[in-house]
mmCIF file of C-alpha atoms in Angstrom:
data_model
loop_
_atom_site.group_PDB
_atom_site.id
_atom_site.type_symbol
_atom_site.label_atom_id
_atom_site.label_comp_id
_atom_site.label_asym_id
_atom_site.label_seq_id
_atom_site.Cartn_x
_atom_site.Cartn_y
_atom_site.Cartn_z
ATOM 1 C CA MET X 3 117.551 127.265 114.423
ATOM 2 C CA ARG X 4 115.032 128.868 116.766
ATOM 3 C CA LEU X 5 113.241 126.788 119.360
ATOM 4 C CA TRP X 6 110.444 129.252 120.064
ATOM 5 C CA LEU X 7 108.190 131.256 117.768
ATOM 6 C CA SER X 8 105.798 133.948 118.810
ATOM 7 C CA ASP X 9 102.107 133.376 118.109
ATOM 8 C CA ASP X 10 102.060 135.735 115.137
ATOM 9 C CA GLU X 11 104.988 133.869 113.504
ATOM 10 C CA ARG X 12 103.398 130.416 113.779
ATOM 11 C CA ARG X 13 101.590 128.793 110.906
ATOM 12 C CA PRO X 14 98.124 127.423 111.686
ATOM 13 C CA ASP X 15 97.865 123.804 112.788
ATOM 14 C CA PRO X 16 96.919 121.393 109.997
ATOM 15 C CA ALA X 17 93.518 119.745 110.042
ATOM 16 C CA PRO X 18 93.555 116.327 111.729
ATOM 17 C CA ALA X 19 93.824 113.413 109.347
ATOM 18 C CA ARG X 20 90.871 111.059 109.252
ATOM 19 C CA ALA X 21 92.248 107.609 109.948
ATOM 20 C CA ASP X 22 90.646 104.205 110.226
ATOM 21 C CA GLY X 23 91.633 102.820 113.620
ATOM 22 C CA ARG X 24 90.013 99.484 112.841
ATOM 23 C CA LYS X 25 92.831 98.499 110.493
ATOM 24 C CA ALA X 26 95.481 99.122 113.146
ATOM 25 C CA VAL X 27 93.553 97.210 115.815
ATOM 26 C CA VAL X 28 92.897 94.272 113.473
ATOM 27 C CA ALA X 29 96.569 94.181 112.450
ATOM 28 C CA GLY X 30 97.658 94.093 116.098
ATOM 29 C CA THR X 31 95.131 91.385 116.945
ATOM 30 C CA ILE X 32 96.309 89.283 114.012
ATOM 31 C CA GLY X 33 99.870 89.773 115.234
ATOM 32 C CA TRP X 34 98.928 88.418 118.657
ATOM 33 C CA ALA X 35 97.166 85.468 117.017
ATOM 34 C CA VAL X 36 100.370 84.645 115.120
ATOM 35 C CA VAL X 37 102.317 84.826 118.393
ATOM 36 C CA LEU X 38 99.785 82.500 120.043
ATOM 37 C CA VAL X 39 100.157 79.940 117.247
ATOM 38 C CA ALA X 40 103.948 80.129 117.564
ATOM 39 C CA CYS X 41 103.660 79.672 121.337
ATOM 40 C CA LEU X 42 101.493 76.600 120.860
ATOM 41 C CA VAL X 43 103.877 75.133 118.277
ATOM 42 C CA PHE X 44 106.939 75.722 120.488
ATOM 43 C CA ARG X 45 105.134 75.055 123.762
ATOM 44 C CA GLU X 46 107.573 72.607 125.345
ATOM 45 C CA PRO X 47 110.788 74.587 124.663
ATOM 46 C CA LEU X 48 109.125 77.747 125.982
ATOM 47 C CA GLU X 49 107.911 76.036 129.150
ATOM 48 C CA SER X 50 111.311 74.462 129.784
ATOM 49 C CA ALA X 51 112.888 77.925 129.465
ATOM 50 C CA GLY X 52 110.354 79.363 131.913
ATOM 51 C CA LEU X 53 108.547 81.309 129.225
ATOM 52 C CA GLY X 54 105.248 79.468 129.197
ATOM 53 C CA TRP X 55 103.497 82.709 130.120
ATOM 54 C CA PHE X 56 104.008 83.972 126.547
ATOM 55 C CA ALA X 57 100.858 82.098 125.495
ATOM 56 C CA VAL X 58 98.864 83.809 128.240
ATOM 57 C CA ALA X 59 100.221 87.179 127.102
ATOM 58 C CA ALA X 60 99.176 86.401 123.527
ATOM 59 C CA ILE X 61 95.669 85.416 124.634
ATOM 60 C CA THR X 62 95.464 88.662 126.619
ATOM 61 C CA GLY X 63 96.602 90.617 123.554
ATOM 62 C CA ILE X 64 93.920 88.987 121.407
ATOM 63 C CA ALA X 65 91.231 89.708 124.024
ATOM 64 C CA LEU X 66 92.291 93.346 124.334
ATOM 65 C CA GLY X 67 92.407 93.641 120.553
ATOM 66 C CA LEU X 68 88.834 92.403 120.271
ATOM 67 C CA ILE X 69 87.728 94.833 122.979
ATOM 68 C CA GLY X 70 89.589 97.611 121.171
ATOM 69 C CA LEU X 71 87.873 96.719 117.926
ATOM 70 C CA VAL X 72 84.467 97.065 119.594
ATOM 71 C CA VAL X 73 85.467 100.410 121.127
ATOM 72 C CA VAL X 74 86.774 101.776 117.819
ATOM 73 C CA GLN X 75 83.606 100.642 116.049
ATOM 74 C CA VAL X 76 81.362 102.323 118.647
ATOM 75 C CA ILE X 77 83.339 105.564 118.420
ATOM 76 C CA ARG X 78 83.155 105.475 114.619
ATOM 77 C CA ARG X 79 79.381 104.883 114.634
ATOM 78 C CA ARG X 80 78.822 107.728 117.093
ATOM 79 C CA ALA X 81 80.926 110.070 114.968
ATOM 80 C CA ASP X 82 78.984 109.070 111.838
ATOM 81 C CA GLN X 83 75.668 109.598 113.628
ATOM 82 C CA SER X 84 76.664 113.023 114.915
ATOM 83 C CA ALA X 85 77.859 114.016 111.429
ATOM 84 C CA GLU X 86 74.538 112.797 110.032
ATOM 85 C CA ARG X 87 72.583 114.862 112.562
ATOM 86 C CA SER X 88 74.590 118.013 111.851
ATOM 87 C CA THR X 89 73.799 117.813 108.125
ATOM 88 C CA ASP X 90 70.048 117.490 108.740
#
């Protein structure tokens, strides 16, 4: 097995796959929401074990997920608008 190929031996890079980042961000945010519910259900055992900060981490994860969703949506809209302008 060779670790290095010269430029003329390399195959061209594949085209980037178009992916929907919104689904990944929503899935992660839902995951943090599930963790928050579990933290609220098991609040007393977590606090007695010194792990009461898990709920704060889950709230932070949800907040960052919502911010990420806005960012992904803005990027997607800008990409759609630039594609629209290039076809005109």
